[in-house]
């Protein structure tokens, strides 16, 4: 089967850097996506890694290593508004089906 | 552009009732999908469509039907509601994954469904 594992919760202070990991067990996939979801809201797209390496978008960076079956989302200069849940997702190779991880709840403390 | 819209925002059903959750997008996206989200769990794919007239099952399709008669609309039908279908339902759309563009999914605001 295919699964994506994330830590359930991460806590950090305002201004700090936090890394949210995503490890996966899947035979193949097209790329790793990250989504942010605030309480009561809809998921919104943050980042996508089609290839191994680092992708940077402002304060957010995402990394993928297919050989290690591992990716992460890096949030820098944390702000209170970054308190949310973060989900990694993949589309299985040869399919149009997306699989999401169970999500990591990030708490940013003042 | 309105993006992805969903109606209703909130619905209460009794066990055995049927209903249709509406989803529409105005971005001319080929790919549309329905997810359910339960507490402590990620999003689970119910059904998806890669274009008008083409639908397929996702991870948790039982108890749900879909159809795609137009590019814009992708309704989700609950045939006979059960308490286990109490959840938050999200519709999403994107360009066709087969085009290998950046695979960004745009989500609607969600429908909160309570089945008694």
PDB file of C-alpha atoms in Angstrom:
ATOM      1  CA  UNK A   1       0.000   0.000   0.000  1.00  0.00           C
ATOM      2  CA  UNK A   2       0.893   3.647  -0.075  1.00  0.00           C
ATOM      3  CA  UNK A   3       1.198   5.816   2.997  1.00  0.00           C
ATOM      4  CA  UNK A   4       2.658   9.129   4.047  1.00  0.00           C
ATOM      5  CA  UNK A   5       3.796   9.640   7.628  1.00  0.00           C
ATOM      6  CA  UNK A   6       4.109  12.981   9.373  1.00  0.00           C
ATOM      7  CA  UNK A   7       4.602  13.991  13.005  1.00  0.00           C
ATOM      8  CA  UNK A   8       1.251  14.801  14.553  1.00  0.00           C
ATOM      9  CA  UNK A   9       2.312  18.037  16.205  1.00  0.00           C
ATOM     10  CA  UNK A  10       5.225  20.485  16.219  1.00  0.00           C
ATOM     11  CA  UNK A  11       5.660  23.516  18.467  1.00  0.00           C
ATOM     12  CA  UNK A  12       8.030  26.447  17.865  1.00  0.00           C
ATOM     13  CA  UNK A  13       8.403  30.068  18.897  1.00  0.00           C
ATOM     14  CA  UNK A  14       7.818  33.128  16.780  1.00  0.00           C
ATOM     15  CA  UNK A  15      10.847  33.984  14.622  1.00  0.00           C
ATOM     16  CA  UNK A  16      12.264  30.469  14.747  1.00  0.00           C
ATOM     17  CA  UNK A  17      12.770  27.903  11.979  1.00  0.00           C
ATOM     18  CA  UNK A  18      10.796  24.669  11.939  1.00  0.00           C
ATOM     19  CA  UNK A  19      11.027  21.575   9.766  1.00  0.00           C
ATOM     20  CA  UNK A  20       8.062  19.283   9.129  1.00  0.00           C
ATOM     21  CA  UNK A  21       9.024  15.867   7.850  1.00  0.00           C
ATOM     22  CA  UNK A  22       7.152  13.531   5.528  1.00  0.00           C
ATOM     23  CA  UNK A  23       8.267   9.957   4.990  1.00  0.00           C
ATOM     24  CA  UNK A  24       6.515   7.843   2.470  1.00  0.00           C
ATOM     25  CA  UNK A  25       6.039   4.244   1.475  1.00  0.00           C
ATOM     26  CA  UNK A  26       4.964   4.101  -2.121  1.00  0.00           C
ATOM     27  CA  UNK A  27       6.234   2.267  -5.139  1.00  0.00           C
ATOM     28  CA  UNK A  28       6.430   5.399  -7.223  1.00  0.00           C
ATOM     29  CA  UNK A  29       4.989   8.875  -7.530  1.00  0.00           C
ATOM     30  CA  UNK A  30       5.212  12.002  -9.625  1.00  0.00           C
ATOM     31  CA  UNK A  31       6.097  14.580  -6.992  1.00  0.00           C
ATOM     32  CA  UNK A  32       5.581  15.756  -3.432  1.00  0.00           C
ATOM     33  CA  UNK A  33       3.161  18.572  -2.624  1.00  0.00           C
ATOM     34  CA  UNK A  34       2.581  20.534   0.569  1.00  0.00           C
ATOM     35  CA  UNK A  35      -0.651  22.170   1.708  1.00  0.00           C
ATOM     36  CA  UNK A  36      -1.518  24.450   4.607  1.00  0.00           C
ATOM     37  CA  UNK A  37      -4.862  24.356   6.370  1.00  0.00           C
ATOM     38  CA  UNK A  38      -6.005  26.753   9.084  1.00  0.00           C
ATOM     39  CA  UNK A  39      -8.663  25.587  11.525  1.00  0.00           C
ATOM     40  CA  UNK A  40     -12.056  25.650   9.854  1.00  0.00           C
ATOM     41  CA  UNK A  41     -10.542  26.494   6.485  1.00  0.00           C
ATOM     42  CA  UNK A  42      -9.711  24.763   3.245  1.00  0.00           C
ATOM     43  CA  UNK A  43      -6.289  23.401   2.300  1.00  0.00           C
ATOM     44  CA  UNK A  44      -4.198  25.807   0.255  1.00  0.00           C
ATOM     45  CA  UNK A  45      -1.222  24.882  -1.895  1.00  0.00           C
ATOM     46  CA  UNK A  46       2.252  25.794  -0.630  1.00  0.00           C
ATOM     47  CA  UNK A  47       4.898  23.958  -2.616  1.00  0.00           C
ATOM     48  CA  UNK A  48       5.618  21.145  -5.074  1.00  0.00           C
ATOM     49  CA  UNK A  49       8.797  19.128  -5.679  1.00  0.00           C
ATOM     50  CA  UNK A  50       8.820  17.273  -8.974  1.00  0.00           C
ATOM     51  CA  UNK A  51      12.545  16.541  -8.681  1.00  0.00           C
ATOM     52  CA  UNK A  52      14.944  15.847  -5.841  1.00  0.00           C
ATOM     53  CA  UNK A  53      16.316  18.912  -4.148  1.00  0.00           C
ATOM     54  CA  UNK A  54      15.195  22.118  -2.575  1.00  0.00           C
ATOM     55  CA  UNK A  55      12.416  24.445  -3.774  1.00  0.00           C
ATOM     56  CA  UNK A  56      12.190  27.877  -2.173  1.00  0.00           C
ATOM     57  CA  UNK A  57       9.166  30.165  -2.069  1.00  0.00           C
ATOM     58  CA  UNK A  58       9.660  33.112   0.244  1.00  0.00           C
ATOM     59  CA  UNK A  59       9.770  31.958   3.865  1.00  0.00           C
ATOM     60  CA  UNK A  60       8.833  28.417   2.834  1.00  0.00           C
ATOM     61  CA  UNK A  61      11.134  25.788   1.369  1.00  0.00           C
ATOM     62  CA  UNK A  62      10.454  22.183   0.495  1.00  0.00           C
ATOM     63  CA  UNK A  63      12.878  19.336  -0.046  1.00  0.00           C
ATOM     64  CA  UNK A  64      12.573  15.911  -1.661  1.00  0.00           C
ATOM     65  CA  UNK A  65      14.897  12.916  -1.658  1.00  0.00           C
ATOM     66  CA  UNK A  66      13.453   9.961  -3.549  1.00  0.00           C
ATOM     67  CA  UNK A  67      16.378   7.716  -2.626  1.00  0.00           C
ATOM     68  CA  UNK A  68      15.606   8.275   1.072  1.00  0.00           C
ATOM     69  CA  UNK A  69      11.785   8.212   0.623  1.00  0.00           C
ATOM     70  CA  UNK A  70      11.744  11.494   2.507  1.00  0.00           C
ATOM     71  CA  UNK A  71      10.737  15.083   2.155  1.00  0.00           C
ATOM     72  CA  UNK A  72      10.300  18.079   4.388  1.00  0.00           C
ATOM     73  CA  UNK A  73       8.779  21.517   4.576  1.00  0.00           C
ATOM     74  CA  UNK A  74      10.919  24.239   6.122  1.00  0.00           C
ATOM     75  CA  UNK A  75       9.299  27.359   7.531  1.00  0.00           C
ATOM     76  CA  UNK A  76      11.572  30.271   8.401  1.00  0.00           C
ATOM     77  CA  UNK A  77      10.944  33.415  10.436  1.00  0.00           C
ATOM     78  CA  UNK A  78       7.859  31.858  11.953  1.00  0.00           C
ATOM     79  CA  UNK A  79       4.853  34.088  12.458  1.00  0.00           C
ATOM     80  CA  UNK A  80       1.755  33.535  14.564  1.00  0.00           C
ATOM     81  CA  UNK A  81      -0.303  33.203  11.382  1.00  0.00           C
ATOM     82  CA  UNK A  82       1.738  30.107  10.465  1.00  0.00           C
ATOM     83  CA  UNK A  83      -0.119  28.192  13.199  1.00  0.00           C
ATOM     84  CA  UNK A  84      -2.012  25.672  11.090  1.00  0.00           C
ATOM     85  CA  UNK A  85      -1.969  22.071   9.912  1.00  0.00           C
ATOM     86  CA  UNK A  86       0.397  21.067   7.135  1.00  0.00           C
ATOM     87  CA  UNK A  87      -0.137  18.121   4.827  1.00  0.00           C
ATOM     88  CA  UNK A  88       2.174  16.394   2.383  1.00  0.00           C
ATOM     89  CA  UNK A  89       0.634  14.667  -0.634  1.00  0.00           C
ATOM     90  CA  UNK A  90       1.693  12.564  -3.593  1.00  0.00           C
ATOM     91  CA  UNK A  91       0.062  11.283  -6.769  1.00  0.00           C
ATOM     92  CA  UNK A  92       0.795   7.621  -7.284  1.00  0.00           C
ATOM     93  CA  UNK A  93       2.766   6.659 -10.354  1.00  0.00           C
ATOM     94  CA  UNK A  94       0.479   5.679 -13.231  1.00  0.00           C
ATOM     95  CA  UNK A  95      -2.629   6.985 -11.462  1.00  0.00           C
ATOM     96  CA  UNK A  96      -4.629  10.154 -11.043  1.00  0.00           C
ATOM     97  CA  UNK A  97      -5.161   9.442  -7.342  1.00  0.00           C
ATOM     98  CA  UNK A  98      -3.692  11.702  -4.688  1.00  0.00           C
ATOM     99  CA  UNK A  99      -2.734  10.467  -1.247  1.00  0.00           C
ATOM    100  CA  UNK A 100      -2.425  12.845   1.682  1.00  0.00           C
ATOM    101  CA  UNK A 101      -0.510  12.424   4.896  1.00  0.00           C
ATOM    102  CA  UNK A 102      -2.359  12.665   8.204  1.00  0.00           C
ATOM    103  CA  UNK A 103      -1.066  16.169   8.766  1.00  0.00           C
ATOM    104  CA  UNK A 104       1.180  18.013  11.216  1.00  0.00           C
ATOM    105  CA  UNK A 105      -0.321  20.597  13.519  1.00  0.00           C
ATOM    106  CA  UNK A 106       2.101  23.495  13.965  1.00  0.00           C
ATOM    107  CA  UNK A 107       1.725  25.701  17.021  1.00  0.00           C
ATOM    108  CA  UNK A 108       3.649  28.956  17.006  1.00  0.00           C
ATOM    109  CA  UNK A 109       4.178  30.468  20.444  1.00  0.00           C
ATOM    110  CA  UNK A 110       4.746  34.151  21.145  1.00  0.00           C
TER     111      UNK A 110
ATOM    112  CA  UNK B   1     -12.803  34.260 -10.795  1.00  0.00           C
ATOM    113  CA  UNK B   2     -14.776  32.638  -8.008  1.00  0.00           C
ATOM    114  CA  UNK B   3     -12.424  29.640  -7.964  1.00  0.00           C
ATOM    115  CA  UNK B   4     -13.989  26.496  -6.490  1.00  0.00           C
ATOM    116  CA  UNK B   5     -17.396  26.916  -4.882  1.00  0.00           C
ATOM    117  CA  UNK B   6     -19.319  24.408  -2.780  1.00  0.00           C
ATOM    118  CA  UNK B   7     -22.883  24.325  -1.528  1.00  0.00           C
ATOM    119  CA  UNK B   8     -24.234  23.924   1.050  1.00  0.00           C
ATOM    120  CA  UNK B   9     -21.759  25.054   3.710  1.00  0.00           C
ATOM    121  CA  UNK B  10     -23.435  22.953   6.367  1.00  0.00           C
ATOM    122  CA  UNK B  11     -26.041  20.201   6.266  1.00  0.00           C
ATOM    123  CA  UNK B  12     -27.769  17.943   8.776  1.00  0.00           C
ATOM    124  CA  UNK B  13     -29.275  14.692   7.511  1.00  0.00           C
ATOM    125  CA  UNK B  14     -31.103  11.802   9.071  1.00  0.00           C
ATOM    126  CA  UNK B  15     -29.881   8.278   8.505  1.00  0.00           C
ATOM    127  CA  UNK B  16     -31.183   6.969   5.198  1.00  0.00           C
ATOM    128  CA  UNK B  17     -31.732  10.337   3.568  1.00  0.00           C
ATOM    129  CA  UNK B  18     -30.044  11.192   0.295  1.00  0.00           C
ATOM    130  CA  UNK B  19     -28.542  14.459  -0.829  1.00  0.00           C
ATOM    131  CA  UNK B  20     -26.224  16.041  -3.353  1.00  0.00           C
ATOM    132  CA  UNK B  21     -23.228  18.182  -2.502  1.00  0.00           C
ATOM    133  CA  UNK B  22     -22.576  20.716  -5.234  1.00  0.00           C
ATOM    134  CA  UNK B  23     -19.158  21.735  -6.546  1.00  0.00           C
ATOM    135  CA  UNK B  24     -18.338  24.143  -9.349  1.00  0.00           C
ATOM    136  CA  UNK B  25     -15.164  25.737 -10.695  1.00  0.00           C
ATOM    137  CA  UNK B  26     -14.607  28.512 -13.204  1.00  0.00           C
ATOM    138  CA  UNK B  27     -10.930  27.912 -14.002  1.00  0.00           C
ATOM    139  CA  UNK B  28     -11.535  25.495 -16.871  1.00  0.00           C
ATOM    140  CA  UNK B  29      -9.750  22.739 -14.953  1.00  0.00           C
ATOM    141  CA  UNK B  30      -9.969  19.243 -16.346  1.00  0.00           C
ATOM    142  CA  UNK B  31      -9.323  17.436 -13.065  1.00  0.00           C
ATOM    143  CA  UNK B  32     -11.827  17.563 -10.215  1.00  0.00           C
ATOM    144  CA  UNK B  33     -12.007  15.514  -7.063  1.00  0.00           C
ATOM    145  CA  UNK B  34     -13.886  14.985  -3.818  1.00  0.00           C
ATOM    146  CA  UNK B  35     -12.232  14.373  -0.449  1.00  0.00           C
ATOM    147  CA  UNK B  36     -13.517  13.764   3.019  1.00  0.00           C
ATOM    148  CA  UNK B  37     -11.648  14.883   6.106  1.00  0.00           C
ATOM    149  CA  UNK B  38     -12.236  13.359   9.510  1.00  0.00           C
ATOM    150  CA  UNK B  39     -10.685  14.522  12.808  1.00  0.00           C
ATOM    151  CA  UNK B  40      -7.054  13.504  13.133  1.00  0.00           C
ATOM    152  CA  UNK B  41      -6.936  12.203   9.622  1.00  0.00           C
ATOM    153  CA  UNK B  42      -5.747  13.609   6.375  1.00  0.00           C
ATOM    154  CA  UNK B  43      -7.813  14.064   3.275  1.00  0.00           C
ATOM    155  CA  UNK B  44      -9.091  10.866   1.731  1.00  0.00           C
ATOM    156  CA  UNK B  45     -10.036  10.726  -1.932  1.00  0.00           C
ATOM    157  CA  UNK B  46     -13.623   9.648  -2.621  1.00  0.00           C
ATOM    158  CA  UNK B  47     -14.004  10.047  -6.397  1.00  0.00           C
ATOM    159  CA  UNK B  48     -12.248  11.991  -9.101  1.00  0.00           C
ATOM    160  CA  UNK B  49     -12.753  13.031 -12.716  1.00  0.00           C
ATOM    161  CA  UNK B  50     -10.228  13.822 -15.434  1.00  0.00           C
ATOM    162  CA  UNK B  51     -12.796  15.436 -17.726  1.00  0.00           C
ATOM    163  CA  UNK B  52     -16.456  15.623 -18.661  1.00  0.00           C
ATOM    164  CA  UNK B  53     -17.940  12.152 -18.823  1.00  0.00           C
ATOM    165  CA  UNK B  54     -14.957  10.492 -17.115  1.00  0.00           C
ATOM    166  CA  UNK B  55     -15.023   9.556 -13.430  1.00  0.00           C
ATOM    167  CA  UNK B  56     -13.272   6.985 -11.292  1.00  0.00           C
ATOM    168  CA  UNK B  57     -13.144   5.775  -7.709  1.00  0.00           C
ATOM    169  CA  UNK B  58     -10.719   6.953  -5.101  1.00  0.00           C
ATOM    170  CA  UNK B  59      -9.748   5.458  -1.767  1.00  0.00           C
ATOM    171  CA  UNK B  60     -13.176   5.560  -0.052  1.00  0.00           C
ATOM    172  CA  UNK B  61     -15.935   5.487  -2.723  1.00  0.00           C
ATOM    173  CA  UNK B  62     -18.562   3.332  -1.005  1.00  0.00           C
ATOM    174  CA  UNK B  63     -21.862   5.129  -0.400  1.00  0.00           C
ATOM    175  CA  UNK B  64     -21.094   7.936  -2.860  1.00  0.00           C
ATOM    176  CA  UNK B  65     -21.833   8.542  -6.522  1.00  0.00           C
ATOM    177  CA  UNK B  66     -20.514  11.192  -8.889  1.00  0.00           C
ATOM    178  CA  UNK B  67     -21.078  12.353 -12.438  1.00  0.00           C
ATOM    179  CA  UNK B  68     -19.360  14.946 -14.628  1.00  0.00           C
ATOM    180  CA  UNK B  69     -21.624  16.237 -17.366  1.00  0.00           C
ATOM    181  CA  UNK B  70     -19.785  19.550 -17.774  1.00  0.00           C
ATOM    182  CA  UNK B  71     -16.221  20.771 -17.179  1.00  0.00           C
ATOM    183  CA  UNK B  72     -17.460  23.168 -14.500  1.00  0.00           C
ATOM    184  CA  UNK B  73     -19.589  20.954 -12.236  1.00  0.00           C
ATOM    185  CA  UNK B  74     -18.842  17.841 -10.230  1.00  0.00           C
ATOM    186  CA  UNK B  75     -21.651  16.938  -7.801  1.00  0.00           C
ATOM    187  CA  UNK B  76     -21.278  14.294  -5.108  1.00  0.00           C
ATOM    188  CA  UNK B  77     -24.345  12.236  -4.229  1.00  0.00           C
ATOM    189  CA  UNK B  78     -24.901  10.441  -0.947  1.00  0.00           C
ATOM    190  CA  UNK B  79     -27.295   7.621  -1.742  1.00  0.00           C
ATOM    191  CA  UNK B  80     -28.436   6.673   1.776  1.00  0.00           C
ATOM    192  CA  UNK B  81     -26.705   8.690   4.471  1.00  0.00           C
ATOM    193  CA  UNK B  82     -25.110   6.901   7.425  1.00  0.00           C
ATOM    194  CA  UNK B  83     -23.593   8.342  10.632  1.00  0.00           C
ATOM    195  CA  UNK B  84     -20.177   7.149   9.376  1.00  0.00           C
ATOM    196  CA  UNK B  85     -20.478   9.721   6.599  1.00  0.00           C
ATOM    197  CA  UNK B  86     -20.414  12.581   9.100  1.00  0.00           C
ATOM    198  CA  UNK B  87     -17.386  14.525   7.912  1.00  0.00           C
ATOM    199  CA  UNK B  88     -16.131  17.627   6.174  1.00  0.00           C
ATOM    200  CA  UNK B  89     -16.200  17.292   2.398  1.00  0.00           C
ATOM    201  CA  UNK B  90     -13.852  19.199   0.148  1.00  0.00           C
ATOM    202  CA  UNK B  91     -14.010  19.538  -3.602  1.00  0.00           C
ATOM    203  CA  UNK B  92     -10.816  20.367  -5.477  1.00  0.00           C
ATOM    204  CA  UNK B  93      -9.799  21.114  -9.044  1.00  0.00           C
ATOM    205  CA  UNK B  94      -6.581  21.366 -11.028  1.00  0.00           C
ATOM    206  CA  UNK B  95      -5.187  21.167 -14.536  1.00  0.00           C
ATOM    207  CA  UNK B  96      -5.002  17.654 -15.871  1.00  0.00           C
ATOM    208  CA  UNK B  97      -2.211  15.746 -14.114  1.00  0.00           C
ATOM    209  CA  UNK B  98      -1.370  14.171 -17.466  1.00  0.00           C
ATOM    210  CA  UNK B  99      -0.122  17.567 -18.619  1.00  0.00           C
ATOM    211  CA  UNK B 100       2.579  17.341 -15.950  1.00  0.00           C
ATOM    212  CA  UNK B 101       2.157  20.947 -14.962  1.00  0.00           C
ATOM    213  CA  UNK B 102       2.834  21.869 -11.395  1.00  0.00           C
ATOM    214  CA  UNK B 103       0.193  19.808  -9.654  1.00  0.00           C
ATOM    215  CA  UNK B 104      -1.585  22.477  -7.676  1.00  0.00           C
ATOM    216  CA  UNK B 105      -5.015  21.554  -6.413  1.00  0.00           C
ATOM    217  CA  UNK B 106      -7.437  24.372  -5.590  1.00  0.00           C
ATOM    218  CA  UNK B 107      -9.875  23.514  -2.823  1.00  0.00           C
ATOM    219  CA  UNK B 108     -13.372  24.745  -2.189  1.00  0.00           C
ATOM    220  CA  UNK B 109     -14.413  26.017   1.271  1.00  0.00           C
ATOM    221  CA  UNK B 110     -15.903  22.670   2.277  1.00  0.00           C
ATOM    222  CA  UNK B 111     -19.271  21.272   3.300  1.00  0.00           C
ATOM    223  CA  UNK B 112     -19.756  20.165   6.883  1.00  0.00           C
ATOM    224  CA  UNK B 113     -22.142  17.217   6.996  1.00  0.00           C
ATOM    225  CA  UNK B 114     -23.729  15.777  10.121  1.00  0.00           C
ATOM    226  CA  UNK B 115     -25.701  12.548   9.810  1.00  0.00           C
ATOM    227  CA  UNK B 116     -27.919  11.713  12.780  1.00  0.00           C
TER     228      UNK B 116
END
